[in-house]
PDB file of C-alpha atoms in Angstrom:
ATOM      1  CA  MET A  16      22.540 -55.717-215.682  1.00 50.00           C
ATOM      2  CA  ASN A  17      18.977 -56.935-215.397  1.00 65.00           C
ATOM      3  CA  SER A  18      19.429 -58.238-211.846  1.00 74.00           C
ATOM      4  CA  SER A  19      20.825 -54.850-210.788  1.00 76.00           C
ATOM      5  CA  ALA A  20      17.733 -53.086-212.092  1.00 73.00           C
ATOM      6  CA  THR A  21      15.513 -55.609-210.326  1.00 82.00           C
ATOM      7  CA  GLU A  22      17.379 -55.093-207.048  1.00 81.00           C
ATOM      8  CA  LEU A  23      17.003 -51.326-207.368  1.00 78.00           C
ATOM      9  CA  GLU A  24      13.307 -51.696-208.061  1.00 82.00           C
ATOM     10  CA  ASP A  25      12.874 -54.032-205.080  1.00 82.00           C
ATOM     11  CA  HIS A  26      14.727 -51.581-202.837  1.00 82.00           C
ATOM     12  CA  ALA A  27      12.531 -48.690-204.019  1.00 85.00           C
ATOM     13  CA  THR A  28       9.413 -50.760-203.393  1.00 89.00           C
ATOM     14  CA  ALA A  29      10.592 -51.654-199.886  1.00 87.00           C
ATOM     15  CA  VAL A  30      11.295 -47.999-199.073  1.00 89.00           C
ATOM     16  CA  ARG A  31       7.901 -46.942-200.384  1.00 93.00           C
ATOM     17  CA  ASP A  32       6.151 -49.676-198.387  1.00 93.00           C
ATOM     18  CA  ARG A  33       7.958 -48.609-195.199  1.00 92.00           C
ATOM     19  CA  GLN A  34       6.978 -44.991-195.757  1.00 93.00           C
ATOM     20  CA  ILE A  35       3.336 -45.893-196.380  1.00 95.00           C
ATOM     21  CA  ALA A  36       3.245 -48.000-193.210  1.00 94.00           C
ATOM     22  CA  ALA A  37       4.844 -45.180-191.211  1.00 95.00           C
ATOM     23  CA  ALA A  38       2.364 -42.637-192.584  1.00 95.00           C
ATOM     24  CA  ILE A  39      -0.607 -44.813-191.638  1.00 96.00           C
ATOM     25  CA  ILE A  40       0.748 -45.388-188.132  1.00 94.00           C
ATOM     26  CA  PHE A  41       1.380 -41.655-187.710  1.00 96.00           C
ATOM     27  CA  MET A  42      -2.158 -40.815-188.864  1.00 96.00           C
ATOM     28  CA  ILE A  43      -3.458 -43.064-186.081  1.00 95.00           C
ATOM     29  CA  ALA A  44      -0.941 -42.307-183.314  1.00 96.00           C
ATOM     30  CA  PHE A  45      -0.757 -38.508-183.518  1.00 96.00           C
ATOM     31  CA  PRO A  46      -4.514 -37.900-183.176  1.00 97.00           C
ATOM     32  CA  GLY A  47      -4.418 -40.491-180.380  1.00 96.00           C
ATOM     33  CA  VAL A  48      -1.985 -38.266-178.495  1.00 96.00           C
ATOM     34  CA  ILE A  49      -4.142 -35.178-179.075  1.00 97.00           C
ATOM     35  CA  PHE A  50      -7.500 -36.718-178.162  1.00 97.00           C
ATOM     36  CA  ASN A  51      -6.227 -38.637-175.149  1.00 95.00           C
ATOM     37  CA  THR A  52      -4.629 -35.415-173.883  1.00 96.00           C
ATOM     38  CA  LEU A  53      -8.009 -33.720-174.167  1.00 96.00           C
ATOM     39  CA  VAL A  54      -9.663 -36.598-172.307  1.00 94.00           C
ATOM     40  CA  ALA A  55      -7.057 -36.498-169.534  1.00 92.00           C
ATOM     41  CA  MET A  56      -7.457 -32.725-169.143  1.00 92.00           C
ATOM     42  CA  PHE A  57     -11.244 -32.617-169.206  1.00 92.00           C
ATOM     43  CA  THR A  58     -11.832 -35.505-166.816  1.00 89.00           C
ATOM     44  CA  ARG A  59     -10.295 -33.336-164.093  1.00 84.00           C
ATOM     45  CA  ARG A  60     -12.438 -30.314-164.965  1.00 88.00           C
ATOM     46  CA  LEU A  61     -15.857 -31.884-165.440  1.00 86.00           C
ATOM     47  CA  PRO A  62     -17.782 -32.203-162.172  1.00 87.00           C
ATOM     48  CA  THR A  63     -19.548 -35.351-163.382  1.00 85.00           C
ATOM     49  CA  LEU A  64     -16.189 -37.122-163.674  1.00 83.00           C
ATOM     50  CA  ASN A  65     -14.884 -36.175-160.215  1.00 84.00           C
ATOM     51  CA  ASN A  66     -15.247 -39.755-159.027  1.00 85.00           C
ATOM     52  CA  SER A  67     -13.407 -43.048-159.330  1.00 80.00           C
ATOM     53  CA  PHE A  68     -14.585 -43.570-162.910  1.00 82.00           C
ATOM     54  CA  GLY A  69     -13.128 -40.190-163.892  1.00 86.00           C
ATOM     55  CA  ARG A  70      -9.819 -41.038-162.243  1.00 84.00           C
ATOM     56  CA  LEU A  71      -9.669 -44.379-164.041  1.00 83.00           C
ATOM     57  CA  THR A  72     -10.492 -42.665-167.328  1.00 86.00           C
ATOM     58  CA  ALA A  73      -7.751 -40.071-166.793  1.00 88.00           C
ATOM     59  CA  SER A  74      -5.270 -42.789-165.846  1.00 85.00           C
ATOM     60  CA  GLN A  75      -6.120 -44.816-168.924  1.00 86.00           C
ATOM     61  CA  ALA A  76      -5.876 -41.741-171.160  1.00 90.00           C
ATOM     62  CA  THR A  77      -2.454 -40.920-169.686  1.00 88.00           C
ATOM     63  CA  GLY A  78      -1.184 -44.409-170.493  1.00 86.00           C
ATOM     64  CA  GLU A  79      -2.554 -44.080-174.013  1.00 89.00           C
ATOM     65  CA  ILE A  80      -0.837 -40.690-174.422  1.00 92.00           C
ATOM     66  CA  VAL A  81       2.536 -42.267-173.682  1.00 89.00           C
ATOM     67  CA  LEU A  82       1.799 -45.293-175.883  1.00 89.00           C
ATOM     68  CA  CYS A  83       0.666 -43.217-178.869  1.00 92.00           C
ATOM     69  CA  GLY A  84       3.546 -40.799-178.292  1.00 93.00           C
ATOM     70  CA  CYS A  85       6.044 -43.662-178.448  1.00 90.00           C
ATOM     71  CA  PHE A  86       4.594 -44.749-181.758  1.00 91.00           C
ATOM     72  CA  ALA A  87       4.337 -41.232-183.212  1.00 94.00           C
ATOM     73  CA  LEU A  88       7.750 -39.987-182.098  1.00 93.00           C
ATOM     74  CA  HIS A  89       9.918 -43.117-182.117  1.00 92.00           C
ATOM     75  CA  TYR A  90       8.438 -45.892-184.225  1.00 92.00           C
ATOM     76  CA  VAL A  91       7.301 -43.777-187.185  1.00 94.00           C
ATOM     77  CA  PRO A  92      10.693 -42.091-187.848  1.00 94.00           C
ATOM     78  CA  MET A  93      12.475 -45.399-187.246  1.00 93.00           C
ATOM     79  CA  VAL A  94      10.379 -47.155-189.884  1.00 92.00           C
ATOM     80  CA  ALA A  95      10.095 -44.301-192.388  1.00 92.00           C
ATOM     81  CA  LEU A  96      13.746 -43.264-192.360  1.00 91.00           C
ATOM     82  CA  ASN A  97      15.288 -46.645-191.457  1.00 88.00           C
ATOM     83  CA  ILE A  98      17.372 -45.174-188.611  1.00 89.00           C
ATOM     84  CA  GLU A  99      19.700 -47.818-187.168  1.00 91.00           C
ATOM     85  CA  VAL A 100      20.350 -46.037-183.846  1.00 92.00           C
ATOM     86  CA  MET A 101      16.630 -45.971-183.106  1.00 90.00           C
ATOM     87  CA  LYS A 102      16.420 -49.664-183.927  1.00 90.00           C
ATOM     88  CA  GLU A 103      19.167 -50.422-181.397  1.00 92.00           C
ATOM     89  CA  PHE A 104      17.217 -48.731-178.586  1.00 88.00           C
ATOM     90  CA  SER A 105      13.745 -49.811-179.671  1.00 89.00           C
ATOM     91  CA  HIS A 106      13.599 -52.491-176.968  1.00 90.00           C
ATOM     92  CA  TYR A 107      13.442 -49.721-174.337  1.00 91.00           C
ATOM     93  CA  VAL A 108      10.522 -48.121-176.150  1.00 89.00           C
ATOM     94  CA  GLY A 109       8.919 -51.555-176.351  1.00 88.00           C
ATOM     95  CA  VAL A 110       9.123 -51.940-172.568  1.00 90.00           C
ATOM     96  CA  ILE A 111       7.523 -48.511-172.097  1.00 87.00           C
ATOM     97  CA  SER A 112       4.779 -49.434-174.571  1.00 85.00           C
ATOM     98  CA  LEU A 113       4.192 -52.713-172.756  1.00 85.00           C
ATOM     99  CA  MET A 114       3.844 -50.927-169.417  1.00 85.00           C
ATOM    100  CA  CYS A 115       1.349 -48.463-170.919  1.00 81.00           C
ATOM    101  CA  SER A 116      -0.603 -51.346-172.383  1.00 80.00           C
ATOM    102  CA  ASP A 117      -0.697 -52.978-168.944  1.00 81.00           C
ATOM    103  CA  VAL A 118      -2.040 -49.736-167.441  1.00 77.00           C
ATOM    104  CA  HIS A 119      -4.742 -49.754-170.098  1.00 74.00           C
ATOM    105  CA  ILE A 120      -5.724 -53.371-169.385  1.00 79.00           C
ATOM    106  CA  MET A 121      -5.733 -52.912-165.599  1.00 79.00           C
ATOM    107  CA  ASN A 122      -7.921 -49.822-165.918  1.00 74.00           C
ATOM    108  CA  LEU A 123     -10.375 -51.753-168.061  1.00 73.00           C
ATOM    109  CA  LYS A 124     -10.494 -54.503-165.435  1.00 74.00           C
ATOM    110  CA  ALA A 125     -11.032 -51.943-162.677  1.00 75.00           C
ATOM    111  CA  CYS A 126     -13.851 -50.291-164.635  1.00 69.00           C
ATOM    112  CA  ASP A 127     -15.416 -53.685-165.225  1.00 66.00           C
ATOM    113  CA  GLN A 128     -15.266 -54.510-161.510  1.00 68.00           C
ATOM    114  CA  SER A 129     -16.763 -51.141-160.539  1.00 65.00           C
ATOM    115  CA  VAL A 130     -19.684 -51.717-162.913  1.00 62.00           C
ATOM    116  CA  LYS A 131     -20.367 -55.176-161.457  1.00 62.00           C
ATOM    117  CA  VAL A 132     -20.579 -53.840-157.888  1.00 57.00           C
TER     118      VAL A 132
END
């Protein structure tokens, strides 16, 4: 009887920990989607950013929108609700996240090269 109560308590702790982790990730990812969307929109409208730096900034923000969106809309529900179907297809979301991360890194390298010139 005691081991059953311990198992229930461990399960409840694991669920709570998953939900806390998902909430923290959502609090970071969702504002990331919002603010990167604003950056991507305003780099096109501001005359001071109508140059290569503005295009690189918009490109980087677009990659970050997709990356943060993947975390906010796929990873958070998968972790918080322990959805098995989402876990089965998470490798596709991982590939998309990896591509967005590569866009981010390449844009940083391009910005670094443009500053050196």
